[in-house]
Amino acid sequence: MINSALSTGTTYGWVCITSGTPGVWLPVGILSKDADKRNSGPTINRPVVTTIGFQYFDTTLGCAVWWNGSTWISGNSKRGVFITSGAGQSTITIPHGLSAIPTFTSVIAKSADAISAKVISWTENATQIVITVGTTAIGTNNLSYSWEASL
């Protein structure tokens, strides 16, 4: 059943969970005070909201942010594909863009030359993932790594 007098703070509708007369009905959803706000776009277009937990996908940052009642807080994971040129190096450095040292990281060699160089190990710091590899083949944009980092 849909609420025909929908307004801010009211229930969207109800669902019957037990038939009978009168039956048992439970409310479904509540219209948030900020339901009419834009939920994605660049940092500069973040809406003014009052609902704690309001989610906005920030296209400038490339991640979700949430309103905590006084400020926007960043999402806690990032991922991507990092492409670089091989020059016989034994380390590859990927900037992860998180606000602290990740508690979880994953790195997968994707290109033939990256697979050939073999990922030996990796470490994380507050700004980057440092991958230790075997010696890389020399080439232009021949090394590709899929990565993910989470706080």
PDB file of C-alpha atoms in Angstrom:
ATOM      1  CA  MET A   1       0.000   0.000   0.000  1.00  0.00           C
ATOM      2  CA  ILE A   2       1.390   3.438  -0.984  1.00  0.00           C
ATOM      3  CA  ASN A   3       1.074   6.553   1.171  1.00  0.00           C
ATOM      4  CA  SER A   4      -1.073   9.064  -0.765  1.00  0.00           C
ATOM      5  CA  ALA A   5      -0.075  11.938   1.557  1.00  0.00           C
ATOM      6  CA  LEU A   6       3.698  11.562   1.225  1.00  0.00           C
ATOM      7  CA  SER A   7       5.770  14.337   2.805  1.00  0.00           C
ATOM      8  CA  THR A   8       9.144  14.725   4.524  1.00  0.00           C
ATOM      9  CA  GLY A   9       9.540  12.351   7.453  1.00  0.00           C
ATOM     10  CA  THR A  10       6.552  10.180   6.498  1.00  0.00           C
ATOM     11  CA  THR A  11       6.433   6.508   5.528  1.00  0.00           C
ATOM     12  CA  TYR A  12       6.500   5.600   1.805  1.00  0.00           C
ATOM     13  CA  GLY A  13       3.957   2.864   2.341  1.00  0.00           C
ATOM     14  CA  TRP A  14       3.169  -0.371   4.141  1.00  0.00           C
ATOM     15  CA  VAL A  15       3.415  -4.067   3.395  1.00  0.00           C
ATOM     16  CA  CYS A  16       1.040  -6.687   4.768  1.00  0.00           C
ATOM     17  CA  ILE A  17       2.932  -9.485   6.518  1.00  0.00           C
ATOM     18  CA  THR A  18      -0.071 -11.371   7.943  1.00  0.00           C
ATOM     19  CA  SER A  19      -3.425 -11.606   6.217  1.00  0.00           C
ATOM     20  CA  GLY A  20      -6.692 -11.324   8.049  1.00  0.00           C
ATOM     21  CA  THR A  21      -8.968  -8.667   9.365  1.00  0.00           C
ATOM     22  CA  PRO A  22      -7.376  -6.294  10.091  1.00  0.00           C
ATOM     23  CA  GLY A  23      -4.024  -8.000   9.139  1.00  0.00           C
ATOM     24  CA  VAL A  24      -0.527  -7.025  10.249  1.00  0.00           C
ATOM     25  CA  TRP A  25       1.145  -4.184   8.340  1.00  0.00           C
ATOM     26  CA  LEU A  26       4.735  -2.918   8.549  1.00  0.00           C
ATOM     27  CA  PRO A  27       5.955   0.474   7.315  1.00  0.00           C
ATOM     28  CA  VAL A  28       8.296   0.553   4.294  1.00  0.00           C
ATOM     29  CA  GLY A  29      10.789   3.423   4.016  1.00  0.00           C
ATOM     30  CA  ILE A  30      10.690   6.967   5.295  1.00  0.00           C
ATOM     31  CA  LEU A  31      11.078   9.984   3.051  1.00  0.00           C
ATOM     32  CA  SER A  32      14.310  11.679   4.120  1.00  0.00           C
ATOM     33  CA  LYS A  33      14.526  15.425   4.644  1.00  0.00           C
ATOM     34  CA  ASP A  34      17.218  15.444   1.950  1.00  0.00           C
ATOM     35  CA  ALA A  35      15.573  13.096  -0.573  1.00  0.00           C
ATOM     36  CA  ASP A  36      15.418  15.894  -3.139  1.00  0.00           C
ATOM     37  CA  LYS A  37      19.190  16.554  -3.034  1.00  0.00           C
ATOM     38  CA  ARG A  38      21.630  15.678  -5.806  1.00  0.00           C
ATOM     39  CA  ASN A  39      23.538  12.489  -4.908  1.00  0.00           C
ATOM     40  CA  SER A  40      26.521  12.694  -7.270  1.00  0.00           C
ATOM     41  CA  GLY A  41      28.750  15.223  -8.974  1.00  0.00           C
ATOM     42  CA  PRO A  42      31.969  17.182  -8.430  1.00  0.00           C
ATOM     43  CA  THR A  43      33.184  18.261  -4.984  1.00  0.00           C
ATOM     44  CA  ILE A  44      32.104  21.858  -5.611  1.00  0.00           C
ATOM     45  CA  ASN A  45      28.460  20.751  -6.089  1.00  0.00           C
ATOM     46  CA  ARG A  46      28.049  18.810  -2.828  1.00  0.00           C
ATOM     47  CA  PRO A  47      24.614  19.640  -1.423  1.00  0.00           C
ATOM     48  CA  VAL A  48      23.874  21.303   1.899  1.00  0.00           C
ATOM     49  CA  VAL A  49      22.269  18.463   3.878  1.00  0.00           C
ATOM     50  CA  THR A  50      21.102  17.761   7.406  1.00  0.00           C
ATOM     51  CA  THR A  51      20.621  13.988   7.254  1.00  0.00           C
ATOM     52  CA  ILE A  52      23.506  12.165   8.966  1.00  0.00           C
ATOM     53  CA  GLY A  53      24.687   9.359   6.697  1.00  0.00           C
ATOM     54  CA  PHE A  54      23.622  11.093   3.457  1.00  0.00           C
ATOM     55  CA  GLN A  55      25.764   9.577   0.679  1.00  0.00           C
ATOM     56  CA  TYR A  56      27.159  11.560  -2.260  1.00  0.00           C
ATOM     57  CA  PHE A  57      29.370  10.130  -5.015  1.00  0.00           C
ATOM     58  CA  ASP A  58      32.102  12.729  -5.508  1.00  0.00           C
ATOM     59  CA  THR A  59      33.213  12.538  -9.154  1.00  0.00           C
ATOM     60  CA  THR A  60      36.227  14.764  -8.429  1.00  0.00           C
ATOM     61  CA  LEU A  61      37.553  12.274  -5.851  1.00  0.00           C
ATOM     62  CA  GLY A  62      36.165   9.193  -7.588  1.00  0.00           C
ATOM     63  CA  CYS A  63      34.602   7.816  -4.396  1.00  0.00           C
ATOM     64  CA  ALA A  64      31.590   8.050  -2.132  1.00  0.00           C
ATOM     65  CA  VAL A  65      31.524  10.517   0.764  1.00  0.00           C
ATOM     66  CA  TRP A  66      29.102  10.682   3.684  1.00  0.00           C
ATOM     67  CA  TRP A  67      27.767  13.569   5.785  1.00  0.00           C
ATOM     68  CA  ASN A  68      28.481  12.900   9.493  1.00  0.00           C
ATOM     69  CA  GLY A  69      26.531  15.866  10.831  1.00  0.00           C
ATOM     70  CA  SER A  70      29.358  18.395  10.645  1.00  0.00           C
ATOM     71  CA  THR A  71      31.610  17.472   7.714  1.00  0.00           C
ATOM     72  CA  TRP A  72      31.890  15.172   4.698  1.00  0.00           C
ATOM     73  CA  ILE A  73      33.948  12.026   5.287  1.00  0.00           C
ATOM     74  CA  SER A  74      35.576  10.056   2.479  1.00  0.00           C
ATOM     75  CA  GLY A  75      34.828   6.549   1.406  1.00  0.00           C
ATOM     76  CA  ASN A  76      37.227   3.967   2.723  1.00  0.00           C
ATOM     77  CA  SER A  77      38.382   2.138  -0.397  1.00  0.00           C
ATOM     78  CA  LYS A  78      39.865   2.871  -3.788  1.00  0.00           C
ATOM     79  CA  ARG A  79      40.731   0.711  -6.771  1.00  0.00           C
ATOM     80  CA  GLY A  80      42.017   1.074 -10.268  1.00  0.00           C
ATOM     81  CA  VAL A  81      44.338  -0.067 -13.010  1.00  0.00           C
ATOM     82  CA  PHE A  82      47.854   1.371 -12.908  1.00  0.00           C
ATOM     83  CA  ILE A  83      49.799   1.450 -16.180  1.00  0.00           C
ATOM     84  CA  THR A  84      53.470   2.362 -16.332  1.00  0.00           C
ATOM     85  CA  SER A  85      56.532   1.845 -18.493  1.00  0.00           C
ATOM     86  CA  GLY A  86      59.089  -0.844 -17.736  1.00  0.00           C
ATOM     87  CA  ALA A  87      62.715   0.287 -17.349  1.00  0.00           C
ATOM     88  CA  GLY A  88      64.310  -2.753 -15.729  1.00  0.00           C
ATOM     89  CA  GLN A  89      63.128  -1.632 -12.278  1.00  0.00           C
ATOM     90  CA  SER A  90      62.344  -3.957  -9.373  1.00  0.00           C
ATOM     91  CA  THR A  91      59.724  -1.762  -7.655  1.00  0.00           C
ATOM     92  CA  ILE A  92      56.491  -0.209  -8.888  1.00  0.00           C
ATOM     93  CA  THR A  93      54.836   2.575  -6.880  1.00  0.00           C
ATOM     94  CA  ILE A  94      51.072   3.132  -7.074  1.00  0.00           C
ATOM     95  CA  PRO A  95      49.493   6.161  -5.340  1.00  0.00           C
ATOM     96  CA  HIS A  96      46.341   4.905  -3.568  1.00  0.00           C
ATOM     97  CA  GLY A  97      44.678   8.222  -2.638  1.00  0.00           C
ATOM     98  CA  LEU A  98      43.428   7.121   0.800  1.00  0.00           C
ATOM     99  CA  SER A  99      43.740   9.219   3.950  1.00  0.00           C
ATOM    100  CA  ALA A 100      45.811   6.662   5.910  1.00  0.00           C
ATOM    101  CA  ILE A 101      47.710   3.385   5.610  1.00  0.00           C
ATOM    102  CA  PRO A 102      45.357   0.759   4.121  1.00  0.00           C
ATOM    103  CA  THR A 103      44.484  -2.292   6.203  1.00  0.00           C
ATOM    104  CA  PHE A 104      43.789  -4.324   3.055  1.00  0.00           C
ATOM    105  CA  THR A 105      45.455  -4.219  -0.359  1.00  0.00           C
ATOM    106  CA  SER A 106      45.323  -6.403  -3.423  1.00  0.00           C
ATOM    107  CA  VAL A 107      47.574  -6.212  -6.476  1.00  0.00           C
ATOM    108  CA  ILE A 108      47.216  -8.313  -9.638  1.00  0.00           C
ATOM    109  CA  ALA A 109      49.593  -8.179 -12.612  1.00  0.00           C
ATOM    110  CA  LYS A 110      47.464  -7.815 -15.764  1.00  0.00           C
ATOM    111  CA  SER A 111      49.746  -7.263 -18.787  1.00  0.00           C
ATOM    112  CA  ALA A 112      52.066  -9.956 -20.193  1.00  0.00           C
ATOM    113  CA  ASP A 113      55.208  -8.032 -19.123  1.00  0.00           C
ATOM    114  CA  ALA A 114      53.823  -7.434 -15.607  1.00  0.00           C
ATOM    115  CA  ILE A 115      52.952 -11.133 -15.271  1.00  0.00           C
ATOM    116  CA  SER A 116      56.443 -12.046 -16.532  1.00  0.00           C
ATOM    117  CA  ALA A 117      58.098  -9.782 -13.931  1.00  0.00           C
ATOM    118  CA  LYS A 118      56.106 -11.561 -11.183  1.00  0.00           C
ATOM    119  CA  VAL A 119      54.709  -9.694  -8.191  1.00  0.00           C
ATOM    120  CA  ILE A 120      56.916 -10.831  -5.297  1.00  0.00           C
ATOM    121  CA  SER A 121      55.341  -8.761  -2.517  1.00  0.00           C
ATOM    122  CA  TRP A 122      53.997  -5.323  -1.702  1.00  0.00           C
ATOM    123  CA  THR A 123      53.901  -2.902   1.207  1.00  0.00           C
ATOM    124  CA  GLU A 124      51.663   0.060   1.962  1.00  0.00           C
ATOM    125  CA  ASN A 125      52.216   3.463   3.461  1.00  0.00           C
ATOM    126  CA  ALA A 126      49.952   6.480   3.929  1.00  0.00           C
ATOM    127  CA  THR A 127      50.149   7.505   0.257  1.00  0.00           C
ATOM    128  CA  GLN A 128      51.130   4.556  -1.907  1.00  0.00           C
ATOM    129  CA  ILE A 129      51.421   0.838  -2.547  1.00  0.00           C
ATOM    130  CA  VAL A 130      55.008  -0.232  -3.269  1.00  0.00           C
ATOM    131  CA  ILE A 131      55.185  -3.449  -5.297  1.00  0.00           C
ATOM    132  CA  THR A 132      58.370  -5.523  -5.365  1.00  0.00           C
ATOM    133  CA  VAL A 133      58.684  -7.356  -8.678  1.00  0.00           C
ATOM    134  CA  GLY A 134      61.328  -9.271 -10.588  1.00  0.00           C
ATOM    135  CA  THR A 135      63.196  -7.131 -13.121  1.00  0.00           C
ATOM    136  CA  THR A 136      60.715  -5.563 -15.542  1.00  0.00           C
ATOM    137  CA  ALA A 137      60.960  -5.675 -19.316  1.00  0.00           C
ATOM    138  CA  ILE A 138      61.844  -2.362 -20.942  1.00  0.00           C
ATOM    139  CA  GLY A 139      58.897  -0.881 -22.824  1.00  0.00           C
ATOM    140  CA  THR A 140      56.378   1.936 -23.061  1.00  0.00           C
ATOM    141  CA  ASN A 141      53.192   1.498 -20.994  1.00  0.00           C
ATOM    142  CA  ASN A 142      53.877  -2.239 -20.955  1.00  0.00           C
ATOM    143  CA  LEU A 143      53.164  -2.860 -17.270  1.00  0.00           C
ATOM    144  CA  SER A 144      49.568  -2.993 -16.064  1.00  0.00           C
ATOM    145  CA  TYR A 145      48.422  -3.740 -12.500  1.00  0.00           C
ATOM    146  CA  SER A 146      44.889  -3.985 -11.132  1.00  0.00           C
ATOM    147  CA  TRP A 147      44.833  -2.811  -7.501  1.00  0.00           C
ATOM    148  CA  GLU A 148      42.534  -2.162  -4.561  1.00  0.00           C
ATOM    149  CA  ALA A 149      43.182  -0.578  -1.157  1.00  0.00           C
ATOM    150  CA  SER A 150      40.832  -0.216   1.836  1.00  0.00           C
ATOM    151  CA  LEU A 151      41.066   1.398   5.259  1.00  0.00           C
TER     152      LEU A 151
END
